[in-house]
Amino acid sequence: MTDQDVLRTTFSFAPPVDDAAAWHLRLDDLAASINEAFPGASTSWGGDLGPRSDGALTFEVPLDAGVWLEGLATTPYPGIGSVMVMRASAAEAARFALWLRDSFVPSPDLVQFTSELALNNGDDAHGILPPDGSVDEIADTLQQHIDATGHS
Protein backbone atom coordinates (compact mmCIF):
# COMPACT_ATOMS: atom_id res chain seq x y z
CA MET A 1 0.00 0.00 0.00
CA THR A 2 1.31 3.43 -0.88
CA ASP A 3 0.71 6.67 0.96
CA GLN A 4 -1.79 7.57 -1.76
CA ASP A 5 -3.81 4.39 -0.99
CA VAL A 6 -4.18 5.22 2.72
CA LEU A 7 -7.69 6.22 3.70
CA ARG A 8 -7.85 9.81 4.90
CA THR A 9 -10.59 11.42 6.90
CA THR A 10 -11.23 14.28 9.27
CA PHE A 11 -10.75 13.31 12.89
CA SER A 12 -12.37 15.39 15.62
CA PHE A 13 -10.91 15.42 19.14
CA ALA A 14 -12.95 16.81 22.01
CA PRO A 15 -13.42 16.59 25.77
CA PRO A 16 -15.90 14.03 27.12
CA VAL A 17 -19.47 14.76 26.11
CA ASP A 18 -20.59 14.87 29.75
CA ASP A 19 -17.84 17.38 30.63
CA ALA A 20 -17.62 19.63 27.57
CA ALA A 21 -15.68 22.36 29.39
CA ALA A 22 -13.02 19.97 30.76
CA TRP A 23 -10.30 21.35 28.48
CA HIS A 24 -11.08 25.02 29.21
CA LEU A 25 -10.17 25.48 25.55
CA ARG A 26 -8.83 28.90 24.62
CA LEU A 27 -7.81 29.25 21.01
CA ASP A 28 -5.05 31.76 21.74
CA ASP A 29 -3.48 29.21 24.12
CA LEU A 30 -3.87 26.47 21.50
CA ALA A 31 -2.25 28.63 18.81
CA ALA A 32 0.72 29.47 21.03
CA SER A 33 1.14 25.81 22.04
CA ILE A 34 1.00 24.60 18.43
CA ASN A 35 3.55 27.17 17.32
CA GLU A 36 5.87 26.20 20.17
CA ALA A 37 5.54 22.43 19.71
CA PHE A 38 5.71 22.31 15.91
CA PRO A 39 8.49 24.54 14.52
CA GLY A 40 7.33 25.99 11.22
CA ALA A 41 3.64 25.63 12.05
CA SER A 42 1.21 28.32 11.04
CA THR A 43 -1.97 29.40 12.79
CA SER A 44 -4.63 31.92 11.82
CA TRP A 45 -8.04 32.97 12.98
CA GLY A 46 -10.65 31.18 10.91
CA GLY A 47 -13.37 33.78 10.83
CA ASP A 48 -17.06 33.42 11.46
CA LEU A 49 -17.55 29.66 11.86
CA GLY A 50 -19.74 29.89 14.91
CA PRO A 51 -21.66 32.28 17.09
CA ARG A 52 -18.46 34.10 18.13
CA SER A 53 -16.25 35.83 15.54
CA ASP A 54 -13.08 34.69 17.34
CA GLY A 55 -14.34 31.12 17.74
CA ALA A 56 -12.23 29.39 15.07
CA LEU A 57 -8.54 28.76 14.54
CA THR A 58 -7.00 27.13 11.47
CA PHE A 59 -3.56 25.61 11.64
CA GLU A 60 -0.99 23.69 9.66
CA VAL A 61 1.72 21.65 11.33
CA PRO A 62 4.70 19.97 9.68
CA LEU A 63 5.00 16.25 10.37
CA ASP A 64 7.85 15.28 8.06
CA ALA A 65 9.67 16.83 5.13
CA GLY A 66 6.89 17.87 2.78
CA VAL A 67 4.10 16.37 4.92
CA TRP A 68 1.74 18.85 6.56
CA LEU A 69 -1.35 18.31 8.65
CA GLU A 70 -4.17 20.83 8.38
CA GLY A 71 -6.53 21.46 11.24
CA LEU A 72 -9.35 23.52 12.61
CA ALA A 73 -10.25 24.27 16.20
CA THR A 74 -13.54 25.83 17.18
CA THR A 75 -14.99 27.18 20.39
CA PRO A 76 -18.69 27.85 19.90
CA TYR A 77 -18.87 28.83 23.56
CA PRO A 78 -16.10 30.17 25.80
CA GLY A 79 -13.92 27.33 27.06
CA ILE A 80 -15.84 24.68 25.10
CA GLY A 81 -14.71 23.34 21.75
CA SER A 82 -12.98 20.73 19.65
CA VAL A 83 -9.90 20.29 17.50
CA MET A 84 -10.02 18.61 14.09
CA VAL A 85 -7.32 17.37 11.77
CA MET A 86 -8.43 17.17 8.17
CA ARG A 87 -7.72 14.69 5.41
CA ALA A 88 -5.42 12.73 7.69
CA SER A 89 -4.44 9.09 7.84
CA ALA A 90 -4.76 7.36 11.19
CA ALA A 91 -0.96 7.51 11.57
CA GLU A 92 -0.82 11.26 10.83
CA ALA A 93 -3.74 12.07 13.11
CA ALA A 94 -2.14 9.97 15.86
CA ARG A 95 0.97 12.15 15.88
CA PHE A 96 -1.13 15.24 16.53
CA ALA A 97 -3.40 13.41 18.99
CA LEU A 98 -0.39 12.28 21.02
CA TRP A 99 0.77 15.88 21.36
CA LEU A 100 -2.76 17.06 22.18
CA ARG A 101 -3.19 14.37 24.85
CA ASP A 102 0.25 14.65 26.43
CA SER A 103 1.02 18.35 26.08
CA PHE A 104 -2.15 20.38 25.78
CA VAL A 105 -5.24 18.97 27.49
CA PRO A 106 -5.26 19.12 31.30
CA SER A 107 -5.47 15.33 31.76
CA PRO A 108 -4.73 12.48 29.31
CA ASP A 109 -8.05 10.76 30.02
CA LEU A 110 -10.05 13.72 28.67
CA VAL A 111 -9.82 13.08 24.91
CA GLN A 112 -12.66 11.57 22.92
CA PHE A 113 -12.71 11.33 19.15
CA THR A 114 -14.82 10.61 16.13
CA SER A 115 -14.36 10.91 12.39
CA GLU A 116 -16.10 12.23 9.34
CA LEU A 117 -16.32 8.64 8.05
CA ALA A 118 -18.19 7.47 11.13
CA LEU A 119 -20.54 10.44 11.17
CA ASN A 120 -21.28 10.03 7.45
CA ASN A 121 -22.23 6.41 8.19
CA GLY A 122 -24.64 7.46 10.94
CA ASP A 123 -22.33 6.48 13.80
CA ASP A 124 -22.27 9.31 16.32
CA ALA A 125 -20.53 7.34 19.09
CA HIS A 126 -17.27 8.74 20.42
CA GLY A 127 -14.12 6.69 20.80
CA ILE A 128 -11.80 7.29 23.72
CA LEU A 129 -8.17 8.05 23.04
CA PRO A 130 -5.94 5.78 25.12
CA PRO A 131 -4.84 7.85 28.15
CA ASP A 132 -1.32 6.50 27.80
CA GLY A 133 0.69 4.63 25.22
CA SER A 134 2.70 5.39 22.13
CA VAL A 135 1.85 7.08 18.88
CA ASP A 136 1.58 3.60 17.34
CA GLU A 137 -1.03 2.59 19.91
CA ILE A 138 -3.02 5.73 19.18
CA ALA A 139 -2.70 5.09 15.43
CA ASP A 140 -4.00 1.55 15.98
CA THR A 141 -6.99 2.91 17.92
CA LEU A 142 -7.79 5.42 15.17
CA GLN A 143 -7.33 2.78 12.44
CA GLN A 144 -9.65 0.37 14.29
CA HIS A 145 -12.21 3.18 14.39
CA ILE A 146 -11.87 3.65 10.62
CA ASP A 147 -12.10 -0.08 10.00
CA ALA A 148 -15.24 -0.31 12.15
CA THR A 149 -17.00 2.10 9.79
CA GLY A 150 -16.84 -0.54 7.06
CA HIS A 151 -13.89 1.04 5.29
CA SER A 152 -10.59 -0.81 5.22
PDB file of C-alpha atoms in Angstrom:
ATOM      1  CA  MET A   1       0.000   0.000   0.000  1.00  0.00           C
ATOM      2  CA  THR A   2       1.312   3.428  -0.878  1.00  0.00           C
ATOM      3  CA  ASP A   3       0.709   6.671   0.955  1.00  0.00           C
ATOM      4  CA  GLN A   4      -1.794   7.567  -1.760  1.00  0.00           C
ATOM      5  CA  ASP A   5      -3.806   4.393  -0.986  1.00  0.00           C
ATOM      6  CA  VAL A   6      -4.181   5.223   2.715  1.00  0.00           C
ATOM      7  CA  LEU A   7      -7.691   6.215   3.704  1.00  0.00           C
ATOM      8  CA  ARG A   8      -7.853   9.809   4.902  1.00  0.00           C
ATOM      9  CA  THR A   9     -10.594  11.422   6.903  1.00  0.00           C
ATOM     10  CA  THR A  10     -11.231  14.278   9.266  1.00  0.00           C
ATOM     11  CA  PHE A  11     -10.748  13.305  12.888  1.00  0.00           C
ATOM     12  CA  SER A  12     -12.369  15.390  15.619  1.00  0.00           C
ATOM     13  CA  PHE A  13     -10.911  15.424  19.136  1.00  0.00           C
ATOM     14  CA  ALA A  14     -12.952  16.814  22.013  1.00  0.00           C
ATOM     15  CA  PRO A  15     -13.419  16.592  25.774  1.00  0.00           C
ATOM     16  CA  PRO A  16     -15.896  14.033  27.116  1.00  0.00           C
ATOM     17  CA  VAL A  17     -19.467  14.764  26.108  1.00  0.00           C
ATOM     18  CA  ASP A  18     -20.588  14.871  29.751  1.00  0.00           C
ATOM     19  CA  ASP A  19     -17.839  17.379  30.633  1.00  0.00           C
ATOM     20  CA  ALA A  20     -17.619  19.629  27.569  1.00  0.00           C
ATOM     21  CA  ALA A  21     -15.679  22.357  29.388  1.00  0.00           C
ATOM     22  CA  ALA A  22     -13.021  19.975  30.756  1.00  0.00           C
ATOM     23  CA  TRP A  23     -10.301  21.349  28.485  1.00  0.00           C
ATOM     24  CA  HIS A  24     -11.078  25.020  29.211  1.00  0.00           C
ATOM     25  CA  LEU A  25     -10.170  25.482  25.548  1.00  0.00           C
ATOM     26  CA  ARG A  26      -8.830  28.898  24.616  1.00  0.00           C
ATOM     27  CA  LEU A  27      -7.810  29.245  21.007  1.00  0.00           C
ATOM     28  CA  ASP A  28      -5.052  31.758  21.742  1.00  0.00           C
ATOM     29  CA  ASP A  29      -3.478  29.211  24.117  1.00  0.00           C
ATOM     30  CA  LEU A  30      -3.867  26.475  21.504  1.00  0.00           C
ATOM     31  CA  ALA A  31      -2.248  28.630  18.811  1.00  0.00           C
ATOM     32  CA  ALA A  32       0.715  29.472  21.033  1.00  0.00           C
ATOM     33  CA  SER A  33       1.136  25.813  22.041  1.00  0.00           C
ATOM     34  CA  ILE A  34       0.996  24.597  18.431  1.00  0.00           C
ATOM     35  CA  ASN A  35       3.550  27.175  17.317  1.00  0.00           C
ATOM     36  CA  GLU A  36       5.875  26.198  20.167  1.00  0.00           C
ATOM     37  CA  ALA A  37       5.539  22.435  19.710  1.00  0.00           C
ATOM     38  CA  PHE A  38       5.710  22.310  15.910  1.00  0.00           C
ATOM     39  CA  PRO A  39       8.489  24.536  14.521  1.00  0.00           C
ATOM     40  CA  GLY A  40       7.328  25.994  11.219  1.00  0.00           C
ATOM     41  CA  ALA A  41       3.639  25.629  12.054  1.00  0.00           C
ATOM     42  CA  SER A  42       1.207  28.322  11.043  1.00  0.00           C
ATOM     43  CA  THR A  43      -1.967  29.404  12.793  1.00  0.00           C
ATOM     44  CA  SER A  44      -4.628  31.917  11.823  1.00  0.00           C
ATOM     45  CA  TRP A  45      -8.041  32.970  12.978  1.00  0.00           C
ATOM     46  CA  GLY A  46     -10.652  31.181  10.910  1.00  0.00           C
ATOM     47  CA  GLY A  47     -13.367  33.785  10.828  1.00  0.00           C
ATOM     48  CA  ASP A  48     -17.063  33.419  11.456  1.00  0.00           C
ATOM     49  CA  LEU A  49     -17.550  29.665  11.857  1.00  0.00           C
ATOM     50  CA  GLY A  50     -19.740  29.889  14.907  1.00  0.00           C
ATOM     51  CA  PRO A  51     -21.660  32.283  17.093  1.00  0.00           C
ATOM     52  CA  ARG A  52     -18.457  34.097  18.125  1.00  0.00           C
ATOM     53  CA  SER A  53     -16.248  35.826  15.539  1.00  0.00           C
ATOM     54  CA  ASP A  54     -13.080  34.687  17.343  1.00  0.00           C
ATOM     55  CA  GLY A  55     -14.336  31.123  17.744  1.00  0.00           C
ATOM     56  CA  ALA A  56     -12.231  29.387  15.068  1.00  0.00           C
ATOM     57  CA  LEU A  57      -8.536  28.759  14.538  1.00  0.00           C
ATOM     58  CA  THR A  58      -7.004  27.134  11.473  1.00  0.00           C
ATOM     59  CA  PHE A  59      -3.556  25.608  11.641  1.00  0.00           C
ATOM     60  CA  GLU A  60      -0.987  23.688   9.656  1.00  0.00           C
ATOM     61  CA  VAL A  61       1.724  21.650  11.326  1.00  0.00           C
ATOM     62  CA  PRO A  62       4.695  19.969   9.676  1.00  0.00           C
ATOM     63  CA  LEU A  63       5.004  16.250  10.374  1.00  0.00           C
ATOM     64  CA  ASP A  64       7.849  15.282   8.065  1.00  0.00           C
ATOM     65  CA  ALA A  65       9.672  16.829   5.135  1.00  0.00           C
ATOM     66  CA  GLY A  66       6.891  17.871   2.779  1.00  0.00           C
ATOM     67  CA  VAL A  67       4.099  16.374   4.925  1.00  0.00           C
ATOM     68  CA  TRP A  68       1.743  18.845   6.561  1.00  0.00           C
ATOM     69  CA  LEU A  69      -1.345  18.314   8.654  1.00  0.00           C
ATOM     70  CA  GLU A  70      -4.174  20.832   8.385  1.00  0.00           C
ATOM     71  CA  GLY A  71      -6.527  21.458  11.243  1.00  0.00           C
ATOM     72  CA  LEU A  72      -9.348  23.523  12.608  1.00  0.00           C
ATOM     73  CA  ALA A  73     -10.251  24.272  16.204  1.00  0.00           C
ATOM     74  CA  THR A  74     -13.541  25.834  17.181  1.00  0.00           C
ATOM     75  CA  THR A  75     -14.992  27.181  20.391  1.00  0.00           C
ATOM     76  CA  PRO A  76     -18.694  27.847  19.899  1.00  0.00           C
ATOM     77  CA  TYR A  77     -18.866  28.828  23.557  1.00  0.00           C
ATOM     78  CA  PRO A  78     -16.098  30.171  25.803  1.00  0.00           C
ATOM     79  CA  GLY A  79     -13.917  27.326  27.060  1.00  0.00           C
ATOM     80  CA  ILE A  80     -15.836  24.681  25.099  1.00  0.00           C
ATOM     81  CA  GLY A  81     -14.712  23.335  21.752  1.00  0.00           C
ATOM     82  CA  SER A  82     -12.980  20.725  19.646  1.00  0.00           C
ATOM     83  CA  VAL A  83      -9.902  20.287  17.503  1.00  0.00           C
ATOM     84  CA  MET A  84     -10.015  18.611  14.086  1.00  0.00           C
ATOM     85  CA  VAL A  85      -7.316  17.370  11.772  1.00  0.00           C
ATOM     86  CA  MET A  86      -8.431  17.174   8.170  1.00  0.00           C
ATOM     87  CA  ARG A  87      -7.717  14.690   5.407  1.00  0.00           C
ATOM     88  CA  ALA A  88      -5.418  12.730   7.685  1.00  0.00           C
ATOM     89  CA  SER A  89      -4.444   9.087   7.841  1.00  0.00           C
ATOM     90  CA  ALA A  90      -4.762   7.360  11.191  1.00  0.00           C
ATOM     91  CA  ALA A  91      -0.962   7.508  11.572  1.00  0.00           C
ATOM     92  CA  GLU A  92      -0.818  11.255  10.831  1.00  0.00           C
ATOM     93  CA  ALA A  93      -3.738  12.071  13.112  1.00  0.00           C
ATOM     94  CA  ALA A  94      -2.137   9.967  15.857  1.00  0.00           C
ATOM     95  CA  ARG A  95       0.969  12.146  15.879  1.00  0.00           C
ATOM     96  CA  PHE A  96      -1.129  15.243  16.531  1.00  0.00           C
ATOM     97  CA  ALA A  97      -3.400  13.411  18.986  1.00  0.00           C
ATOM     98  CA  LEU A  98      -0.385  12.275  21.021  1.00  0.00           C
ATOM     99  CA  TRP A  99       0.771  15.877  21.363  1.00  0.00           C
ATOM    100  CA  LEU A 100      -2.765  17.055  22.181  1.00  0.00           C
ATOM    101  CA  ARG A 101      -3.188  14.371  24.853  1.00  0.00           C
ATOM    102  CA  ASP A 102       0.254  14.649  26.435  1.00  0.00           C
ATOM    103  CA  SER A 103       1.019  18.348  26.079  1.00  0.00           C
ATOM    104  CA  PHE A 104      -2.151  20.383  25.782  1.00  0.00           C
ATOM    105  CA  VAL A 105      -5.243  18.966  27.487  1.00  0.00           C
ATOM    106  CA  PRO A 106      -5.258  19.124  31.305  1.00  0.00           C
ATOM    107  CA  SER A 107      -5.472  15.326  31.757  1.00  0.00           C
ATOM    108  CA  PRO A 108      -4.733  12.484  29.313  1.00  0.00           C
ATOM    109  CA  ASP A 109      -8.053  10.764  30.024  1.00  0.00           C
ATOM    110  CA  LEU A 110     -10.055  13.717  28.670  1.00  0.00           C
ATOM    111  CA  VAL A 111      -9.818  13.077  24.907  1.00  0.00           C
ATOM    112  CA  GLN A 112     -12.662  11.570  22.919  1.00  0.00           C
ATOM    113  CA  PHE A 113     -12.709  11.333  19.154  1.00  0.00           C
ATOM    114  CA  THR A 114     -14.818  10.605  16.128  1.00  0.00           C
ATOM    115  CA  SER A 115     -14.357  10.911  12.395  1.00  0.00           C
ATOM    116  CA  GLU A 116     -16.103  12.228   9.341  1.00  0.00           C
ATOM    117  CA  LEU A 117     -16.317   8.636   8.053  1.00  0.00           C
ATOM    118  CA  ALA A 118     -18.192   7.471  11.134  1.00  0.00           C
ATOM    119  CA  LEU A 119     -20.537  10.441  11.172  1.00  0.00           C
ATOM    120  CA  ASN A 120     -21.282  10.034   7.447  1.00  0.00           C
ATOM    121  CA  ASN A 121     -22.233   6.409   8.188  1.00  0.00           C
ATOM    122  CA  GLY A 122     -24.636   7.464  10.941  1.00  0.00           C
ATOM    123  CA  ASP A 123     -22.326   6.481  13.800  1.00  0.00           C
ATOM    124  CA  ASP A 124     -22.272   9.315  16.321  1.00  0.00           C
ATOM    125  CA  ALA A 125     -20.532   7.340  19.093  1.00  0.00           C
ATOM    126  CA  HIS A 126     -17.271   8.745  20.424  1.00  0.00           C
ATOM    127  CA  GLY A 127     -14.121   6.693  20.804  1.00  0.00           C
ATOM    128  CA  ILE A 128     -11.801   7.291  23.717  1.00  0.00           C
ATOM    129  CA  LEU A 129      -8.170   8.053  23.037  1.00  0.00           C
ATOM    130  CA  PRO A 130      -5.938   5.780  25.119  1.00  0.00           C
ATOM    131  CA  PRO A 131      -4.844   7.847  28.154  1.00  0.00           C
ATOM    132  CA  ASP A 132      -1.315   6.501  27.799  1.00  0.00           C
ATOM    133  CA  GLY A 133       0.689   4.632  25.219  1.00  0.00           C
ATOM    134  CA  SER A 134       2.699   5.388  22.132  1.00  0.00           C
ATOM    135  CA  VAL A 135       1.849   7.084  18.880  1.00  0.00           C
ATOM    136  CA  ASP A 136       1.580   3.603  17.336  1.00  0.00           C
ATOM    137  CA  GLU A 137      -1.031   2.589  19.907  1.00  0.00           C
ATOM    138  CA  ILE A 138      -3.024   5.735  19.176  1.00  0.00           C
ATOM    139  CA  ALA A 139      -2.697   5.090  15.427  1.00  0.00           C
ATOM    140  CA  ASP A 140      -4.004   1.550  15.981  1.00  0.00           C
ATOM    141  CA  THR A 141      -6.988   2.915  17.916  1.00  0.00           C
ATOM    142  CA  LEU A 142      -7.787   5.420  15.166  1.00  0.00           C
ATOM    143  CA  GLN A 143      -7.331   2.785  12.438  1.00  0.00           C
ATOM    144  CA  GLN A 144      -9.654   0.373  14.290  1.00  0.00           C
ATOM    145  CA  HIS A 145     -12.206   3.184  14.387  1.00  0.00           C
ATOM    146  CA  ILE A 146     -11.874   3.652  10.615  1.00  0.00           C
ATOM    147  CA  ASP A 147     -12.095  -0.083   9.997  1.00  0.00           C
ATOM    148  CA  ALA A 148     -15.237  -0.312  12.146  1.00  0.00           C
ATOM    149  CA  THR A 149     -17.003   2.103   9.790  1.00  0.00           C
ATOM    150  CA  GLY A 150     -16.836  -0.543   7.065  1.00  0.00           C
ATOM    151  CA  HIS A 151     -13.886   1.038   5.291  1.00  0.00           C
ATOM    152  CA  SER A 152     -10.589  -0.807   5.221  1.00  0.00           C
TER     153      SER A 152
END
